[in-house]
């Protein structure tokens, strides 16, 4: 059937590859059509649950289960103040009598799933099961010999031999990668979900749909046949990728001669299967009244588009640095909030070194033994909350064994604060002055083996500059953009958002014409949703007043920006001023009516490389285009004047609107403004100041208290302030009203404080 569709397209005389890709895109990979929600209503308790993770890849579950005691586990959860447990009835093996998943040979007549479910019920804690979906497991050759039915689960190379071991920095035994695209495994996992649902649980979590970095391309008979049916292609075209560790996690690490046409088709096929599987899992779960969660939002170009909309929430992979944790958390919050779903984020780590290790320790390193909880846990928990996620304590295994000091106080404190702020924090939303928008199309550059810096670099760099500049911001993905949502936005920043669709450009144009302010940098709008370069200067050309002419030119380290005229977007810089610039520029043509505010200038050769900053007006709105990425540089050098310039450009685009909050404190003290459901402004202050030699891993960071932080929070029009309250310090502080702000002094902040401006 599908094959015939393909043949029909070709016969219609469309160009072969283009037509095929359009067809495949429409079916899965490139599809932007919303995944239809079902009628399930997400239970209210999930929205604000205090979750604890108990790992099943390590003791007391593996390598032996004799010490496993569900009562002791649940006591740990209760002691922490948690009310939701994530645990693993399947890990390397099944720890319940599964009929389909390899059962742990020590299990005997036990059923850990039932044991935990019973204890959860007894102490009033909800639970959901971690389940690998494509995760490598312990199918050793000996095990498969004893249990031959699992032979079909193994990832096969082009010669039909099992291939691909998986091991994470040596912290676990090398595992067998699985044939995730084959019928045998896919049907078995559906059955696992049914088996889990027969127990007294609240839901299932899937690790990790989509990226296929844990599995790979499988060349078994079943996969070859099904891929051919889907694409009309022979899977052997991808034989290059059927060895070693399989597919890379990063598409810019693809082998040089990979057959991209076949690879694009493979991802389309694999994602189509993922979509079918996830929808099937969801149906089984929702029909049983249970929730579905999964790992990450899969904001990776090769993943299933809009995957994050299928489950009831997902866990945002956390980052080491606080600013980065905030960016990913904000992104997760924005992907889930309007769908009334949740984003969770780890507080603590399942790996002591995450992922560094003592230099002499290879191949073994302590897994799952976060020995002493301290300041780090507080910062991680508060940061997760500040960006609208819920913390997930990882892991309870250490507490279960009372390893080290057994400290649980930091996690307990985070959960306690969570309860304290519930009425102003649950269902609160960011209050952005500028919204940074990563675009899904930018992620599609992999299709041409290109690399977009949109997420890893520029969204982070811009976010960091806004944090440092005390500009309230949010991160919001293009896939959630609607006309209605745009009406609530003041400034939108597209930072190296290389891929823009025509319809996105049209929506943004209408919004600017009605008074919006658009900031765009570097290669924003250079490519379409298939990673191909727009040929007509890009769909933003008339909006920005700039036609893009091609790929960025090579870097010239002596390049700076030289200001050509005084302009409010440039703050105090006047003609002739030289500021840090991007050493890469795009060839562009500035269109009539747009103004060149600065040019790229090589200090060494004295050559003008082209316009660098271009301002344009459109209807009631304004735009600024920077022909490079100042924010990318800011991420690495934190040059003060660069941060200031980014801030003044954003303020100009906002028509000089006052900032919603001000903060007088040393660098590293971050403000995150949220609006409580009842409209009260709530400023989360994170004092990321202290021991920062963290590059080697989890380094037990300690934070130094900062004293006398002056905060000024904008008072909503026509409202009165009743009181200003510090939630963590649990006290009212004096404030004065000054120019539309409630101004108050916080005597001291250690790690975090929540400033609640209670309106009358
Ligand atoms: Zn296979």
XYZ file of C-alpha atoms in Angstrom, residues 20-736:
717
model
C 9.895 10.857 -1.685
C 11.063 13.091 1.134
C 7.854 15.093 1.032
C 5.929 11.845 1.217
C 8.008 10.518 4.111
C 7.857 13.839 5.899
C 4.110 13.886 5.644
C 3.968 10.417 7.175
C 6.078 10.906 10.216
C 9.382 12.571 10.645
C 8.676 16.069 9.382
C 5.015 16.106 10.199
C 3.877 19.086 12.232
C 0.276 17.975 12.454
C -0.809 17.969 16.076
C -1.128 14.590 17.693
C -4.715 14.348 18.708
C -5.193 14.208 22.451
C -7.500 11.522 23.766
C -10.244 12.089 26.302
C -8.123 11.269 29.318
C -7.981 13.964 31.955
C -4.648 14.107 33.708
C -5.266 13.579 37.426
C -4.834 16.723 39.448
C -2.367 15.176 41.910
C 0.198 14.664 39.146
C 0.535 18.370 38.482
C 2.280 19.064 41.749
C 3.602 15.715 42.915
C 6.725 15.368 45.056
C 8.447 12.547 43.242
C 11.213 10.223 44.398
C 13.140 7.900 42.118
C 14.270 4.480 43.223
C 16.711 3.016 40.720
C 16.326 -0.594 39.650
C 19.608 -0.906 37.817
C 21.545 -1.101 41.056
C 21.291 -2.459 44.634
C 19.070 -3.567 46.250
C 17.440 -4.634 42.980
C 20.464 -5.715 40.979
C 22.681 -7.790 41.111
C 20.709 -9.456 43.933
C 17.232 -8.908 45.293
C 17.507 -10.642 48.661
C 17.836 -7.306 50.456
C 14.929 -5.676 48.710
C 12.248 -4.665 51.172
C 9.333 -2.595 49.884
C 8.438 -1.420 53.395
C 11.899 0.012 53.916
C 11.768 1.705 50.506
C 8.455 3.365 51.210
C 9.668 4.506 54.613
C 12.471 6.306 52.763
C 9.963 8.047 50.481
C 7.785 9.092 53.397
C 10.799 10.377 55.374
C 11.751 12.550 52.411
C 8.314 14.103 52.241
C 7.651 12.564 48.835
C 4.211 11.461 47.735
C 5.029 9.832 44.394
C 7.478 7.017 43.727
C 9.095 6.144 40.424
C 10.584 2.664 40.561
C 11.572 -0.123 38.237
C 9.699 -3.375 37.926
C 11.727 -3.816 34.763
C 15.351 -2.830 34.380
C 17.949 -5.207 33.065
C 15.316 -7.868 33.777
C 11.728 -8.063 34.928
C 11.306 -8.136 38.692
C 7.804 -9.499 38.531
C 6.637 -12.740 36.913
C 6.391 -11.352 33.375
C 5.331 -13.670 30.600
C 7.086 -11.583 27.944
C 10.106 -9.790 29.422
C 13.204 -11.727 30.560
C 12.568 -12.462 34.233
C 15.359 -12.110 36.773
C 16.578 -15.581 37.601
C 16.627 -14.890 41.362
C 12.991 -13.817 41.434
C 11.537 -17.145 42.539
C 7.973 -16.669 43.691
C 8.452 -12.972 44.473
C 6.811 -10.062 42.653
C 8.554 -6.792 43.485
C 5.911 -4.851 41.612
C 3.133 -6.218 43.782
C 5.233 -5.784 46.933
C 5.853 -2.100 46.201
C 2.269 -1.472 45.108
C 0.984 -2.934 48.369
C 3.294 -0.771 50.493
C 2.449 2.339 48.443
C -1.216 1.731 49.111
C -0.547 1.192 52.816
C 1.338 4.471 53.331
C -0.626 6.562 50.820
C 2.114 7.176 48.238
C 1.343 7.014 44.522
C 3.646 5.196 42.152
C 4.582 4.797 38.527
C 6.870 2.304 36.896
C 10.049 3.086 35.029
C 10.197 0.937 31.907
C 12.933 0.805 29.339
C 11.594 1.309 25.838
C 14.501 0.475 23.610
C 16.963 0.522 26.494
C 19.704 -2.081 26.252
C 19.317 -5.076 28.587
C 21.282 -8.103 29.773
C 20.659 -10.491 26.941
C 24.004 -12.267 27.142
C 24.679 -15.004 24.577
C 24.311 -17.575 27.382
C 20.964 -16.150 28.459
C 19.676 -16.148 24.884
C 20.846 -19.734 24.477
C 18.789 -20.739 27.504
C 15.854 -18.568 26.376
C 15.930 -18.693 22.568
C 12.750 -16.653 22.089
C 14.770 -13.520 22.927
C 17.026 -14.074 19.982
C 14.587 -11.957 17.954
C 15.125 -9.018 20.312
C 18.798 -8.546 19.476
C 19.991 -5.752 17.236
C 21.396 -7.380 14.081
C 24.140 -6.165 11.780
C 23.921 -6.426 7.960
C 25.217 -10.008 8.215
C 22.524 -10.953 10.697
C 24.893 -11.129 13.683
C 24.015 -9.429 17.007
C 25.899 -6.164 17.389
C 26.127 -3.128 19.588
C 27.026 -3.183 23.251
C 25.852 -0.406 25.488
C 27.691 0.781 28.553
C 27.718 4.199 30.148
C 31.220 5.312 31.090
C 31.682 1.881 32.529
C 29.089 2.249 35.230
C 27.319 -0.825 34.206
C 27.997 -4.150 32.592
C 27.972 -3.839 28.820
C 24.451 -4.589 27.684
C 22.991 -5.916 24.474
C 21.337 -3.388 22.210
C 17.872 -4.300 21.045
C 15.982 -4.409 17.787
C 13.486 -1.746 18.753
C 11.985 -1.534 15.270
C 11.173 -5.248 15.078
C 7.728 -6.674 15.668
C 8.823 -9.083 18.415
C 10.119 -6.432 20.810
C 7.426 -3.889 20.001
C 4.629 -6.323 20.723
C 6.351 -7.520 23.888
C 6.600 -4.013 25.327
C 2.914 -3.447 24.693
C 2.330 -6.651 26.645
C 4.623 -5.425 29.433
C 2.468 -2.317 29.730
C -0.638 -4.498 29.991
C 1.025 -6.618 32.666
C 2.012 -3.517 34.640
C -1.526 -2.189 34.368
C -2.840 -5.320 36.026
C -1.110 -4.129 39.193
C -2.116 -1.399 41.611
C 0.013 1.356 40.061
C -0.720 4.900 38.897
C 1.204 4.906 35.648
C 4.211 4.020 33.548
C 7.308 5.990 32.525
C 9.180 5.163 29.300
C 12.925 5.588 28.899
C 13.653 6.748 26.222
C 11.530 7.050 23.122
C 12.932 8.335 19.857
C 16.595 9.161 19.662
C 17.643 5.533 18.986
C 21.049 6.245 20.477
C 20.450 3.360 22.886
C 19.539 0.992 20.098
C 20.518 1.547 16.473
C 19.671 0.433 12.965
C 18.665 -3.206 12.916
C 19.164 -5.348 9.844
C 17.166 -8.390 10.910
C 14.849 -10.021 8.384
C 11.769 -8.452 9.950
C 13.245 -4.941 9.893
C 14.509 -5.273 6.335
C 11.093 -6.376 5.112
C 9.165 -3.695 6.985
C 11.526 -0.895 6.035
C 11.249 -1.888 2.389
C 7.461 -1.873 2.662
C 7.512 1.597 4.188
C 10.100 3.293 2.006
C 10.600 1.153 -1.056
C 14.302 1.167 -0.217
C 16.735 -1.537 0.626
C 17.983 -1.257 4.201
C 21.396 -2.444 3.048
C 21.987 1.126 1.880
C 22.623 1.940 5.544
C 25.054 -0.930 6.124
C 27.671 1.659 7.172
C 25.668 2.377 10.293
C 25.215 -1.251 11.262
C 28.350 -1.722 13.279
C 30.144 -0.642 16.427
C 28.025 1.482 18.698
C 25.302 1.967 16.079
C 23.691 5.351 15.549
C 25.390 8.352 17.068
C 23.447 10.534 19.479
C 24.509 13.604 17.519
C 23.746 13.719 13.839
C 26.831 15.755 13.059
C 28.814 12.666 14.067
C 27.392 10.658 11.189
C 29.914 8.863 8.981
C 30.994 10.948 6.034
C 29.550 8.783 3.286
C 26.261 7.863 4.879
C 23.351 7.543 2.449
C 21.242 10.454 3.663
C 18.235 9.632 1.522
C 18.015 6.203 3.125
C 18.766 7.546 6.590
C 16.010 10.161 6.367
C 13.668 7.382 5.315
C 14.866 5.215 8.199
C 14.156 7.896 10.795
C 10.763 8.520 9.218
C 10.023 4.808 9.527
C 11.448 4.405 13.029
C 9.595 7.480 14.252
C 6.411 6.224 12.710
C 6.841 3.028 14.732
C 7.610 5.062 17.858
C 4.445 7.026 17.309
C 2.377 3.854 16.900
C 3.967 2.353 20.002
C 3.535 5.416 22.170
C -0.074 5.830 21.124
C -0.653 2.152 21.869
C 0.999 2.454 25.306
C -1.089 5.513 26.023
C -4.285 3.768 25.054
C -3.560 0.796 27.292
C -2.664 3.117 30.177
C -5.452 5.630 29.789
C -8.021 2.882 29.295
C -6.856 1.602 32.679
C -7.079 5.084 34.203
C -3.294 5.341 34.516
C -0.857 8.064 33.529
C 1.917 7.960 30.942
C 5.227 9.756 31.365
C 8.409 9.511 29.357
C 11.959 10.719 29.191
C 12.600 14.157 27.779
C 10.669 16.169 25.270
C 12.905 14.795 22.503
C 13.748 18.194 21.044
C 16.159 16.470 18.707
C 15.648 16.797 14.975
C 15.765 13.093 14.275
C 13.038 12.411 16.838
C 9.330 12.116 16.359
C 7.998 15.666 16.036
C 5.667 16.675 18.849
C 6.465 13.469 20.695
C 6.101 15.407 23.927
C 2.380 15.789 23.345
C 1.663 12.077 23.566
C 2.386 11.403 27.264
C 0.953 13.219 30.276
C 4.332 14.683 31.020
C 8.016 14.036 30.720
C 11.246 14.295 32.606
C 13.561 17.053 31.430
C 17.140 15.798 31.479
C 18.879 18.055 33.941
C 22.099 19.911 33.378
C 25.078 20.582 35.546
C 25.106 24.359 35.366
C 22.312 26.313 36.987
C 21.637 28.609 34.012
C 21.378 25.624 31.682
C 19.083 23.834 34.085
C 16.843 26.892 34.005
C 16.762 27.022 30.183
C 15.881 23.369 29.724
C 13.372 23.578 32.545
C 11.674 26.632 31.022
C 11.515 24.861 27.698
C 9.956 21.804 29.365
C 7.511 23.999 31.248
C 6.437 25.692 28.010
C 5.997 22.372 26.216
C 3.673 21.067 28.889
C 1.887 23.981 30.581
C -0.866 24.752 28.128
C -1.636 21.063 27.733
C -1.977 20.770 31.520
C 0.840 18.242 31.578
C 3.946 18.160 33.723
C 7.681 18.535 33.329
C 9.859 16.900 35.965
C 13.524 17.471 36.646
C 16.072 15.510 38.637
C 17.173 16.852 41.959
C 20.440 15.047 42.581
C 21.947 12.490 40.278
C 21.912 8.788 39.720
C 25.659 8.897 39.267
C 28.068 10.289 41.804
C 30.416 11.819 39.264
C 27.868 12.656 36.575
C 29.636 11.564 34.334
C 33.177 12.180 35.394
C 35.001 9.560 37.386
C 38.216 9.138 39.318
C 40.978 8.848 36.714
C 42.175 5.421 37.845
C 38.731 3.867 38.181
C 37.910 2.709 34.675
C 35.940 0.731 33.847
C 34.034 0.832 37.102
C 32.730 3.855 38.878
C 30.334 4.225 41.728
C 26.856 4.205 40.352
C 23.926 5.559 42.134
C 25.680 6.642 45.282
C 25.257 10.336 45.686
C 26.999 10.099 49.016
C 26.079 13.290 50.795
C 23.268 15.597 49.855
C 24.041 19.239 50.458
C 23.676 22.666 48.909
C 23.617 21.235 45.402
C 20.383 19.420 46.067
C 18.787 22.604 47.362
C 19.866 24.599 44.320
C 18.741 21.884 41.926
C 15.373 21.520 43.585
C 14.699 25.254 43.811
C 15.888 25.818 40.237
C 13.544 23.086 38.984
C 10.656 24.774 40.755
C 11.617 28.282 39.646
C 11.280 27.314 35.987
C 7.949 25.618 36.465
C 8.987 21.977 36.736
C 8.529 19.562 39.613
C 11.595 18.051 41.265
C 12.256 14.319 41.118
C 14.660 13.240 43.839
C 17.297 10.837 42.494
C 17.833 8.511 44.075
C 16.370 6.921 47.098
C 18.806 3.988 46.875
C 21.445 5.814 48.900
C 19.014 6.601 51.673
C 17.736 3.050 51.577
C 21.216 1.876 52.553
C 22.018 4.826 54.840
C 25.242 5.378 52.922
C 27.493 8.097 54.327
C 25.814 10.643 56.516
C 22.474 9.561 55.155
C 21.606 13.226 54.747
C 18.131 13.735 53.379
C 17.519 17.179 54.819
C 18.092 19.181 51.583
C 15.553 17.176 49.556
C 13.162 17.290 52.487
C 13.510 21.064 52.562
C 12.745 21.387 48.842
C 9.626 19.251 49.195
C 8.603 21.252 52.264
C 8.967 24.545 50.392
C 6.963 23.075 47.549
C 4.061 22.563 49.913
C 4.511 26.032 51.399
C 4.317 27.804 48.030
C 1.628 25.604 46.527
C -1.124 28.238 46.387
C 1.064 30.795 44.591
C 3.207 28.406 42.564
C 1.004 25.631 41.260
C -0.301 26.706 37.831
C 1.831 29.837 37.902
C 3.382 30.964 34.635
C 6.456 32.862 33.534
C 6.101 36.601 33.041
C 8.445 37.210 30.116
C 9.637 40.542 28.795
C 11.354 38.609 26.023
C 10.633 35.071 24.883
C 13.387 33.047 23.279
C 11.964 30.724 20.675
C 13.813 27.628 19.497
C 12.341 26.368 16.229
C 11.753 22.755 15.336
C 12.782 23.429 11.745
C 16.240 24.495 12.955
C 16.697 20.955 14.202
C 16.098 19.650 10.705
C 19.485 20.744 9.362
C 20.688 17.210 10.099
C 18.927 16.192 6.885
C 21.613 17.983 4.929
C 24.294 17.036 7.472
C 24.309 20.635 8.612
C 24.523 21.815 12.197
C 22.200 24.314 13.792
C 23.345 26.135 16.898
C 19.842 27.138 17.771
C 19.357 25.229 20.976
C 22.730 24.188 22.347
C 24.321 27.542 21.913
C 22.244 30.534 21.161
C 19.105 29.946 23.167
C 21.364 29.300 26.117
C 23.612 32.283 25.418
C 20.690 34.639 25.060
C 19.092 33.208 28.187
C 22.292 33.675 30.149
C 22.592 37.281 28.972
C 19.004 37.909 30.046
C 19.579 36.262 33.448
C 22.689 38.377 33.987
C 20.915 41.492 32.684
C 17.888 40.827 34.932
C 15.546 40.754 31.980
C 12.555 38.543 32.597
C 12.398 35.856 29.936
C 10.909 32.549 28.977
C 11.796 29.862 26.479
C 8.987 28.740 24.246
C 9.196 26.339 21.318
C 7.964 27.222 17.836
C 5.714 24.172 17.846
C 3.530 25.847 20.475
C 3.298 29.221 18.719
C -0.252 30.396 17.961
C -1.765 33.755 16.979
C -3.497 33.874 20.338
C -0.309 33.245 22.298
C 1.585 35.829 20.253
C -0.826 38.529 21.422
C 0.557 38.160 24.946
C 4.192 38.599 23.854
C 6.262 41.785 23.936
C 9.540 40.683 22.336
C 10.466 37.399 20.672
C 14.083 36.391 20.137
C 15.028 33.981 17.378
C 18.643 33.203 18.160
C 20.293 31.300 15.372
C 16.861 29.865 14.595
C 18.139 28.644 11.260
C 14.957 26.899 10.185
C 11.767 28.912 9.740
C 8.678 27.826 7.846
C 6.664 30.135 5.622
C 3.678 29.965 7.924
C 5.783 30.775 10.992
C 7.214 33.778 9.142
C 3.724 34.941 8.208
C 2.461 34.594 11.754
C 5.437 36.544 13.109
C 5.001 39.227 10.458
C 1.363 39.803 11.398
C 2.348 39.943 15.068
C 5.096 42.536 14.433
C 2.720 44.598 12.286
C 0.442 44.752 15.312
C 3.207 46.075 17.545
C 5.487 43.128 18.369
C 9.270 43.402 18.586
C 11.325 40.707 16.855
C 14.991 40.059 17.551
C 16.723 37.704 15.108
C 20.338 36.654 14.881
C 22.848 34.785 12.761
C 21.309 32.305 10.314
C 17.732 32.739 11.520
C 15.415 31.954 8.630
C 18.111 30.744 6.240
C 16.670 27.230 5.865
C 13.292 25.612 5.455
C 11.765 22.789 7.503
C 13.720 20.213 5.522
C 17.067 21.828 6.219
C 17.334 23.231 2.679
C 18.378 26.817 2.108
C 15.626 29.215 1.109
C 16.491 30.601 -2.293
C 14.739 33.951 -2.112
C 16.494 35.505 0.871
C 14.350 33.680 3.420
C 10.731 34.091 4.512
C 11.677 36.795 7.044
C 13.317 39.047 4.419
C 10.610 41.680 4.240
C 10.012 41.617 7.970
C 13.667 42.063 8.903
C 14.552 44.164 5.864
C 17.376 41.743 5.138
C 17.747 39.167 2.367
C 20.001 36.288 3.388
C 22.411 35.335 0.647
C 23.974 32.103 1.843
C 25.932 30.177 4.441
C 27.913 32.085 7.094
C 31.366 33.140 5.928
C 34.442 31.757 7.623
C 35.414 33.110 11.008
C 37.791 36.069 11.157
C 39.038 36.382 14.729
C 39.856 40.082 14.341
C 36.248 40.973 13.557
C 34.414 43.490 15.699
C 31.255 45.506 15.238
C 31.679 49.202 14.437
C 28.699 51.390 15.242
C 27.508 53.605 12.392
C 24.863 55.729 14.041
C 23.338 56.561 17.382
C 20.191 54.612 17.957
C 18.132 53.713 21.032
C 18.785 50.014 20.350
C 22.488 50.627 20.948
C 22.249 52.415 24.281
C 25.158 54.776 24.837
C 27.220 53.608 21.868
C 27.598 56.233 19.152
C 29.154 56.418 15.671
C 32.654 54.958 15.573
C 32.320 52.906 18.762
C 33.761 49.424 18.469
C 32.284 46.513 20.375
C 32.796 42.791 20.503
C 31.188 41.239 17.453
C 30.685 37.813 16.019
C 33.667 36.680 14.005
C 31.318 34.952 11.588
C 28.915 36.887 9.398
C 26.340 35.915 6.817
C 26.335 37.390 3.356
C 23.233 39.591 3.311
C 21.570 42.336 1.342
C 19.941 45.132 3.317
C 16.619 46.066 1.761
C 15.276 49.541 1.187
C 13.891 51.167 4.316
C 15.988 49.157 6.775
C 18.803 50.916 8.646
C 22.306 49.589 9.160
C 23.235 50.479 12.756
C 26.596 48.725 12.822
C 28.937 46.941 10.453
C 31.279 44.010 10.865
C 34.780 45.415 10.889
C 38.100 43.630 10.779
C 40.442 45.528 13.073
C 43.471 43.930 11.475
C 42.755 44.251 7.765
C 40.459 47.271 8.250
C 37.982 45.629 5.921
C 34.260 46.122 6.286
C 32.835 42.613 6.088
C 29.252 43.779 5.739
C 26.342 45.106 7.742
C 26.156 43.682 11.266
C 23.112 45.174 13.000
C 20.057 46.126 10.981
C 16.904 47.791 12.315
C 13.595 47.750 10.509
C 10.034 48.917 11.136
C 6.985 47.035 10.052
C 3.501 48.363 10.778
C 3.372 49.238 14.461
C 6.291 46.964 15.294
C 10.065 46.851 15.036
C 12.776 44.361 14.294
C 16.487 44.062 14.891
C 18.611 41.621 12.944
C 22.177 40.864 14.022
C 24.268 39.334 11.299
C 26.079 37.056 13.717
C 25.554 35.826 17.238
C 26.602 38.056 20.096
C 24.757 35.706 22.421
C 26.866 32.740 21.317
C 29.958 34.684 22.339
C 28.335 35.756 25.570
C 27.821 32.133 26.543
C 31.568 31.648 26.530
C 33.042 35.000 27.538
C 30.317 36.863 29.474
C 31.708 40.181 28.175
C 29.735 42.831 30.047
C 29.246 45.280 27.180
C 27.977 42.450 24.965
C 25.395 41.526 27.571
C 24.431 45.191 27.902
C 24.034 45.558 24.125
C 21.762 42.510 23.959
C 19.698 44.000 26.746
C 19.363 47.454 25.155
C 18.328 45.908 21.829
C 15.600 43.919 23.589
C 14.462 47.024 25.480
C 14.273 49.039 22.274
C 12.143 46.297 20.696
C 9.828 46.435 23.708
C 9.300 50.132 22.989
C 11.169 51.023 26.156
C 8.656 49.239 28.393
C 9.960 49.046 31.961
C 11.463 45.745 33.105
C 9.020 43.722 35.191
C 11.594 43.350 37.947
C 14.944 44.767 39.048
C 17.564 43.163 41.205
C 20.624 44.753 42.770
C 23.007 41.937 43.548
C 26.327 40.453 42.423
C 26.587 38.501 39.182
C 25.283 34.971 39.591
C 22.207 36.048 41.490
C 19.390 35.163 39.126
C 15.819 36.371 39.174
C 12.916 34.406 37.723
C 9.616 36.153 37.703
C 6.401 34.178 37.717
C 2.808 35.180 37.868
C 0.728 33.308 40.453
C -2.704 32.007 39.402
C -4.331 34.886 41.314
C -2.076 37.399 39.512
C 0.434 38.079 42.291
C 3.991 38.563 41.043
C 6.395 36.035 42.560
C 10.123 36.540 42.135
C 12.352 33.508 42.636
C 15.843 34.650 43.555
C 18.588 32.058 43.068
C 21.957 33.000 44.518
C 24.285 30.966 42.347
C 27.318 32.337 44.125
C 30.034 30.262 45.739
C 32.308 27.366 44.915
C 32.284 27.032 41.135
C 35.083 24.583 40.228
C 32.475 22.265 38.881
C 33.800 21.281 35.483
C 34.897 17.825 36.559
C 31.475 16.644 37.600
C 29.391 16.820 40.701
C 31.759 18.642 42.987
C 29.643 19.187 46.063
C 29.157 22.842 45.278
C 28.593 25.125 48.181
C 26.890 28.438 47.955
C 27.777 31.617 49.787
C 24.920 33.702 51.165
C 24.452 37.110 49.566
C 23.237 39.899 51.782
C 21.188 43.018 51.176
C 19.682 42.240 47.808
C 17.391 45.017 46.683
C 14.458 43.806 44.648
C 11.916 45.899 42.788
C 8.902 44.115 41.377
C 6.510 45.828 38.971
C 3.007 46.282 40.385
C 0.293 45.283 37.894
C -1.723 48.286 36.665
C -4.475 49.404 38.976
C -3.483 47.054 41.782
C -2.296 47.700 45.322
C 0.370 45.792 47.204
C -0.788 44.337 50.486
C 2.519 42.930 51.651
C 5.858 41.571 50.494
C 6.677 38.218 51.944
C 9.798 36.038 51.884
C 8.509 32.516 51.733
C 11.661 30.643 52.632
C 12.615 32.970 55.461
C 8.943 32.921 56.396
C 8.598 36.627 57.140
C 7.143 39.878 55.887
C 9.609 42.539 54.870
C 9.040 46.282 54.650
C 8.553 47.719 51.160
C 7.962 51.055 49.531
